[in-house]
């Protein structure tokens, strides 16, 4: 069989590569090139459920619990913490300001502040903690095969808690996350965290108060310009940190990711957590990113339906009991990686001039300056990237990627099982070369690994006549073509949520692969900018990301670079085709939203009207065969594309409306698309 011809890029492209960064050859030979993923050593894992399966859960829950504390500070009672918050100079100042602005009596505003604090504050009780320890031990043993933790990370956390106030930042993919975190810290005899939780949970009878007594404090989803609420909330968090009463835990992404992609970080709580250091009230704050990786997510189908516009069920105690049927399911393993504690002092070195905080009394709140905002924003992106890099990928992540690409390529008759296994082995090796933190059981044959993964996710796939395909819709569950499409979309979006777990590994090379036949750096830069709402791409790191992508493509043999030319190798075609296909659903999603704006949005729309309207447009074209990817039905993708078009100036927002007068479609050359105007 004739081999595929190599593809050569012109001499000017080689010059561009050399102009952007040091010659790739020197990077390959530089042992100090820190982004070489193969140089990174990661900790080993231990299964915490192994001991639980062989000993008494009651004895575990009632054991002596004596965690090491920050500088020997004794635990703080809830009443004492509330008193410290209400007596703080900052809160007194804000109460005085609110009283002047509203004309209300100071005592009245003070009472409101006290009521807010009563609604918000946690009230940790060891008896409740022990009850949860016993219950969760039973539940976790039923749901999961193993819960694996890097014990070196636990040891680092234990040391950090003794030295500085600690902020825990877990990834957020499931309701299980905050329960799991407290369970693990109790298991390892560490100080239990105080956890920021949404008000939704407080409305759950019995359960809400149980969560409060296990360390949760409740905050409203939004409180806009409510100065008093913000002052009570921020002072509550800072009082805990300044005095080292307990680690503070919150989710940097703000909410659960329904797609398993990392979400753009929210800065409010991180600003508060860093404030005591910036104002010189503590020597340092240790921030610990934690990566929680699920082999199978409990809410996978629920998330897919939410992305298709079906509202999520309201949190309730009755709903919790109805969901107990999940206890009979197998959800595989969990890996929890406690990352290296990050010093806020070291992050701020050379970035922030803390002398500016000496110009105003500490108790007077002020809006952070541009330099502080930039510092906190950059830090947040680095912390989310740290979470991503320590996510443990399971074999099913690779299989889902391959099956989705195969389905989009043509007739949905499936992949032969042996071919899927061979492709999975190839992708396993490629992902390892790209630095993926992959958990592939080496004691099992590839066929056994693939079969085990397919069995665990049998609700999403089926094997028929030796071929593997995504599970087809139940012919009896839908009456119309649209219903059949939406049922199939649930399967596709569920699989995509697993594929998305690997996106951070392939994203940068995929952006470069998609730009490779045009003006490479300009196209890479444009795509990166357009997708900055979709993926975690650190601000100001375009050249760094381009350099990393190029390095990985050369290192894995997909391209070769010399002084005269850049060549796509014969073996590189397969790699580049895979990378382009990883990004293709997102490109098509943005293109179809753009097409909707061009063809259908002839009048102004509210943002609330936008998603149903674009969904209807997409369904029409999917049924007509004009689109390949059911993934474009995802409301997350549609919202991100709208945010990108707003940021790029292609769409204008007017008093809560999204206005569309004229929009040139973003499907032409990047240089043209960048100049799109209304």
mmCIF file with all atom_site columns, N, CA and C in Angstrom, residues 531-569:
data_model
loop_
_atom_site.group_PDB
_atom_site.id
_atom_site.type_symbol
_atom_site.label_atom_id
_atom_site.label_alt_id
_atom_site.label_comp_id
_atom_site.label_asym_id
_atom_site.label_entity_id
_atom_site.label_seq_id
_atom_site.pdbx_PDB_ins_code
_atom_site.Cartn_x
_atom_site.Cartn_y
_atom_site.Cartn_z
_atom_site.occupancy
_atom_site.B_iso_or_equiv
_atom_site.pdbx_formal_charge
_atom_site.auth_seq_id
_atom_site.auth_comp_id
_atom_site.auth_asym_id
_atom_site.auth_atom_id
_atom_site.pdbx_PDB_model_num
ATOM 1   N N  . UNK A 1 531 ? -11.681 30.782 22.100 1.00 0.00 ? 531 UNK A N  1
ATOM 2   C CA . UNK A 1 531 ? -12.071 29.715 23.017 1.00 0.00 ? 531 UNK A CA 1
ATOM 3   C C  . UNK A 1 531 ? -11.693 29.995 24.474 1.00 0.00 ? 531 UNK A C  1
ATOM 4   N N  . UNK A 1 532 ? -11.327 31.226 24.793 1.00 0.00 ? 532 UNK A N  1
ATOM 5   C CA . UNK A 1 532 ? -10.887 31.511 26.164 1.00 0.00 ? 532 UNK A CA 1
ATOM 6   C C  . UNK A 1 532 ? -12.043 31.494 27.163 1.00 0.00 ? 532 UNK A C  1
ATOM 7   N N  . UNK A 1 533 ? -13.296 31.517 26.685 1.00 0.00 ? 533 UNK A N  1
ATOM 8   C CA . UNK A 1 533 ? -14.436 31.291 27.579 1.00 0.00 ? 533 UNK A CA 1
ATOM 9   C C  . UNK A 1 533 ? -14.756 29.811 27.719 1.00 0.00 ? 533 UNK A C  1
ATOM 10  N N  . UNK A 1 534 ? -14.255 29.008 26.798 1.00 0.00 ? 534 UNK A N  1
ATOM 11  C CA . UNK A 1 534 ? -14.574 27.584 26.734 1.00 0.00 ? 534 UNK A CA 1
ATOM 12  C C  . UNK A 1 534 ? -13.611 26.740 27.557 1.00 0.00 ? 534 UNK A C  1
ATOM 13  N N  . UNK A 1 535 ? -12.329 27.115 27.534 1.00 0.00 ? 535 UNK A N  1
ATOM 14  C CA . UNK A 1 535 ? -11.285 26.332 28.187 1.00 0.00 ? 535 UNK A CA 1
ATOM 15  C C  . UNK A 1 535 ? -10.468 27.224 29.115 1.00 0.00 ? 535 UNK A C  1
ATOM 16  N N  . UNK A 1 536 ? -9.680  26.582 29.980 1.00 0.00 ? 536 UNK A N  1
ATOM 17  C CA . UNK A 1 536 ? -8.800  27.330 30.877 1.00 0.00 ? 536 UNK A CA 1
ATOM 18  C C  . UNK A 1 536 ? -7.509  27.649 30.128 1.00 0.00 ? 536 UNK A C  1
ATOM 19  N N  . UNK A 1 537 ? -7.432  28.873 29.644 1.00 0.00 ? 537 UNK A N  1
ATOM 20  C CA . UNK A 1 537 ? -6.267  29.370 28.918 1.00 0.00 ? 537 UNK A CA 1
ATOM 21  C C  . UNK A 1 537 ? -5.788  30.617 29.648 1.00 0.00 ? 537 UNK A C  1
ATOM 22  N N  . UNK A 1 538 ? -4.658  30.518 30.294 1.00 0.00 ? 538 UNK A N  1
ATOM 23  C CA . UNK A 1 538 ? -4.188  31.588 31.177 1.00 0.00 ? 538 UNK A CA 1
ATOM 24  C C  . UNK A 1 538 ? -3.988  32.883 30.404 1.00 0.00 ? 538 UNK A C  1
ATOM 25  N N  . UNK A 1 539 ? -4.466  34.001 30.938 1.00 0.00 ? 539 UNK A N  1
ATOM 26  C CA . UNK A 1 539 ? -4.301  35.290 30.259 1.00 0.00 ? 539 UNK A CA 1
ATOM 27  C C  . UNK A 1 539 ? -2.824  35.606 30.015 1.00 0.00 ? 539 UNK A C  1
ATOM 28  N N  . UNK A 1 540 ? -2.530  36.121 28.832 1.00 0.00 ? 540 UNK A N  1
ATOM 29  C CA . UNK A 1 540 ? -1.177  36.558 28.523 1.00 0.00 ? 540 UNK A CA 1
ATOM 30  C C  . UNK A 1 540 ? -0.186  35.452 28.233 1.00 0.00 ? 540 UNK A C  1
ATOM 31  N N  . UNK A 1 541 ? -0.676  34.222 28.054 1.00 0.00 ? 541 UNK A N  1
ATOM 32  C CA . UNK A 1 541 ? 0.252   33.089 27.854 1.00 0.00 ? 541 UNK A CA 1
ATOM 33  C C  . UNK A 1 541 ? 0.150   32.511 26.446 1.00 0.00 ? 541 UNK A C  1
ATOM 34  N N  . UNK A 1 542 ? -0.208  33.342 25.458 1.00 0.00 ? 542 UNK A N  1
ATOM 35  C CA . UNK A 1 542 ? -0.386  32.836 24.093 1.00 0.00 ? 542 UNK A CA 1
ATOM 36  C C  . UNK A 1 542 ? 0.906   32.248 23.544 1.00 0.00 ? 542 UNK A C  1
ATOM 37  N N  . UNK A 1 543 ? 1.996   32.986 23.641 1.00 0.00 ? 543 UNK A N  1
ATOM 38  C CA . UNK A 1 543 ? 3.276   32.498 23.109 1.00 0.00 ? 543 UNK A CA 1
ATOM 39  C C  . UNK A 1 543 ? 3.728   31.250 23.861 1.00 0.00 ? 543 UNK A C  1
ATOM 40  N N  . UNK A 1 544 ? 3.549   31.252 25.164 1.00 0.00 ? 544 UNK A N  1
ATOM 41  C CA . UNK A 1 544 ? 3.922   30.086 25.976 1.00 0.00 ? 544 UNK A CA 1
ATOM 42  C C  . UNK A 1 544 ? 3.131   28.850 25.548 1.00 0.00 ? 544 UNK A C  1
ATOM 43  N N  . UNK A 1 545 ? 1.820   29.016 25.320 1.00 0.00 ? 545 UNK A N  1
ATOM 44  C CA . UNK A 1 545 ? 0.996   27.889 24.895 1.00 0.00 ? 545 UNK A CA 1
ATOM 45  C C  . UNK A 1 545 ? 1.378   27.420 23.489 1.00 0.00 ? 545 UNK A C  1
ATOM 46  N N  . UNK A 1 546 ? 1.674   28.366 22.602 1.00 0.00 ? 546 UNK A N  1
ATOM 47  C CA . UNK A 1 546 ? 2.107   28.021 21.248 1.00 0.00 ? 546 UNK A CA 1
ATOM 48  C C  . UNK A 1 546 ? 3.419   27.243 21.292 1.00 0.00 ? 546 UNK A C  1
ATOM 49  N N  . UNK A 1 547 ? 4.324   27.701 22.130 1.00 0.00 ? 547 UNK A N  1
ATOM 50  C CA . UNK A 1 547 ? 5.611   27.031 22.287 1.00 0.00 ? 547 UNK A CA 1
ATOM 51  C C  . UNK A 1 547 ? 5.423   25.606 22.810 1.00 0.00 ? 547 UNK A C  1
ATOM 52  N N  . UNK A 1 548 ? 4.538   25.457 23.807 1.00 0.00 ? 548 UNK A N  1
ATOM 53  C CA . UNK A 1 548 ? 4.295   24.131 24.377 1.00 0.00 ? 548 UNK A CA 1
ATOM 54  C C  . UNK A 1 548 ? 3.668   23.196 23.350 1.00 0.00 ? 548 UNK A C  1
ATOM 55  N N  . UNK A 1 549 ? 2.684   23.719 22.596 1.00 0.00 ? 549 UNK A N  1
ATOM 56  C CA . UNK A 1 549 ? 2.023   22.898 21.579 1.00 0.00 ? 549 UNK A CA 1
ATOM 57  C C  . UNK A 1 549 ? 3.016   22.437 20.521 1.00 0.00 ? 549 UNK A C  1
ATOM 58  N N  . UNK A 1 550 ? 3.855   23.346 20.083 1.00 0.00 ? 550 UNK A N  1
ATOM 59  C CA . UNK A 1 550 ? 4.851   23.007 19.057 1.00 0.00 ? 550 UNK A CA 1
ATOM 60  C C  . UNK A 1 550 ? 5.837   21.977 19.585 1.00 0.00 ? 550 UNK A C  1
ATOM 61  N N  . UNK A 1 551 ? 6.258   22.181 20.792 1.00 0.00 ? 551 UNK A N  1
ATOM 62  C CA . UNK A 1 551 ? 7.209   21.252 21.422 1.00 0.00 ? 551 UNK A CA 1
ATOM 63  C C  . UNK A 1 551 ? 6.633   19.841 21.490 1.00 0.00 ? 551 UNK A C  1
ATOM 64  N N  . UNK A 1 552 ? 5.367   19.733 21.885 1.00 0.00 ? 552 UNK A N  1
ATOM 65  C CA . UNK A 1 552 ? 4.749   18.416 22.019 1.00 0.00 ? 552 UNK A CA 1
ATOM 66  C C  . UNK A 1 552 ? 4.570   17.737 20.662 1.00 0.00 ? 552 UNK A C  1
ATOM 67  N N  . UNK A 1 553 ? 4.195   18.514 19.644 1.00 0.00 ? 553 UNK A N  1
ATOM 68  C CA . UNK A 1 553 ? 4.040   17.924 18.315 1.00 0.00 ? 553 UNK A CA 1
ATOM 69  C C  . UNK A 1 553 ? 5.369   17.420 17.767 1.00 0.00 ? 553 UNK A C  1
ATOM 70  N N  . UNK A 1 554 ? 6.439   18.156 18.032 1.00 0.00 ? 554 UNK A N  1
ATOM 71  C CA . UNK A 1 554 ? 7.769   17.716 17.581 1.00 0.00 ? 554 UNK A CA 1
ATOM 72  C C  . UNK A 1 554 ? 8.241   16.529 18.413 1.00 0.00 ? 554 UNK A C  1
ATOM 73  N N  . UNK A 1 555 ? 8.061   16.630 19.717 1.00 0.00 ? 555 UNK A N  1
ATOM 74  C CA . UNK A 1 555 ? 8.540   15.588 20.627 1.00 0.00 ? 555 UNK A CA 1
ATOM 75  C C  . UNK A 1 555 ? 7.897   14.235 20.317 1.00 0.00 ? 555 UNK A C  1
ATOM 76  N N  . UNK A 1 556 ? 6.617   14.248 19.930 1.00 0.00 ? 556 UNK A N  1
ATOM 77  C CA . UNK A 1 556 ? 5.908   12.996 19.656 1.00 0.00 ? 556 UNK A CA 1
ATOM 78  C C  . UNK A 1 556 ? 5.986   12.593 18.186 1.00 0.00 ? 556 UNK A C  1
ATOM 79  N N  . UNK A 1 557 ? 6.794   13.311 17.411 1.00 0.00 ? 557 UNK A N  1
ATOM 80  C CA . UNK A 1 557 ? 7.047   12.896 16.035 1.00 0.00 ? 557 UNK A CA 1
ATOM 81  C C  . UNK A 1 557 ? 5.954   13.237 15.049 1.00 0.00 ? 557 UNK A C  1
ATOM 82  N N  . UNK A 1 558 ? 5.030   14.115 15.403 1.00 0.00 ? 558 UNK A N  1
ATOM 83  C CA . UNK A 1 558 ? 3.970   14.482 14.470 1.00 0.00 ? 558 UNK A CA 1
ATOM 84  C C  . UNK A 1 558 ? 4.481   15.435 13.399 1.00 0.00 ? 558 UNK A C  1
ATOM 85  N N  . UNK A 1 559 ? 5.430   16.299 13.774 1.00 0.00 ? 559 UNK A N  1
ATOM 86  C CA . UNK A 1 559 ? 6.051   17.212 12.800 1.00 0.00 ? 559 UNK A CA 1
ATOM 87  C C  . UNK A 1 559 ? 7.553   17.209 13.012 1.00 0.00 ? 559 UNK A C  1
ATOM 88  N N  . UNK A 1 560 ? 8.259   17.652 11.992 1.00 0.00 ? 560 UNK A N  1
ATOM 89  C CA . UNK A 1 560 ? 9.704   17.839 12.055 1.00 0.00 ? 560 UNK A CA 1
ATOM 90  C C  . UNK A 1 560 ? 10.014  19.260 11.623 1.00 0.00 ? 560 UNK A C  1
ATOM 91  N N  . UNK A 1 561 ? 10.980  19.868 12.270 1.00 0.00 ? 561 UNK A N  1
ATOM 92  C CA . UNK A 1 561 ? 11.338  21.247 11.973 1.00 0.00 ? 561 UNK A CA 1
ATOM 93  C C  . UNK A 1 561 ? 12.820  21.309 11.643 1.00 0.00 ? 561 UNK A C  1
ATOM 94  N N  . UNK A 1 562 ? 13.118  21.959 10.551 1.00 0.00 ? 562 UNK A N  1
ATOM 95  C CA . UNK A 1 562 ? 14.519  22.232 10.214 1.00 0.00 ? 562 UNK A CA 1
ATOM 96  C C  . UNK A 1 562 ? 14.631  23.715 9.896  1.00 0.00 ? 562 UNK A C  1
ATOM 97  N N  . UNK A 1 563 ? 15.804  24.159 9.484  1.00 0.00 ? 563 UNK A N  1
ATOM 98  C CA . UNK A 1 563 ? 15.987  25.576 9.169  1.00 0.00 ? 563 UNK A CA 1
ATOM 99  C C  . UNK A 1 563 ? 15.267  25.971 7.886  1.00 0.00 ? 563 UNK A C  1
ATOM 100 N N  . UNK A 1 564 ? 14.939  24.983 7.046  1.00 0.00 ? 564 UNK A N  1
ATOM 101 C CA . UNK A 1 564 ? 14.301  25.286 5.765  1.00 0.00 ? 564 UNK A CA 1
ATOM 102 C C  . UNK A 1 564 ? 12.793  25.048 5.743  1.00 0.00 ? 564 UNK A C  1
ATOM 103 N N  . UNK A 1 565 ? 12.305  24.063 6.529  1.00 0.00 ? 565 UNK A N  1
ATOM 104 C CA . UNK A 1 565 ? 10.904  23.704 6.400  1.00 0.00 ? 565 UNK A CA 1
ATOM 105 C C  . UNK A 1 565 ? 10.378  23.008 7.649  1.00 0.00 ? 565 UNK A C  1
ATOM 106 N N  . UNK A 1 566 ? 9.062   22.999 7.746  1.00 0.00 ? 566 UNK A N  1
ATOM 107 C CA . UNK A 1 566 ? 8.367   22.241 8.776  1.00 0.00 ? 566 UNK A CA 1
ATOM 108 C C  . UNK A 1 566 ? 7.566   21.169 8.057  1.00 0.00 ? 566 UNK A C  1
ATOM 109 N N  . UNK A 1 567 ? 7.738   19.920 8.455  1.00 0.00 ? 567 UNK A N  1
ATOM 110 C CA . UNK A 1 567 ? 7.141   18.805 7.733  1.00 0.00 ? 567 UNK A CA 1
ATOM 111 C C  . UNK A 1 567 ? 6.229   18.014 8.657  1.00 0.00 ? 567 UNK A C  1
ATOM 112 N N  . UNK A 1 568 ? 5.006   17.735 8.178  1.00 0.00 ? 568 UNK A N  1
ATOM 113 C CA . UNK A 1 568 ? 4.134   16.799 8.866  1.00 0.00 ? 568 UNK A CA 1
ATOM 114 C C  . UNK A 1 568 ? 4.594   15.401 8.486  1.00 0.00 ? 568 UNK A C  1
ATOM 115 N N  . UNK A 1 569 ? 5.009   14.623 9.451  1.00 0.00 ? 569 UNK A N  1
ATOM 116 C CA . UNK A 1 569 ? 5.543   13.293 9.173  1.00 0.00 ? 569 UNK A CA 1
ATOM 117 C C  . UNK A 1 569 ? 4.423   12.338 8.767  1.00 0.00 ? 569 UNK A C  1
#
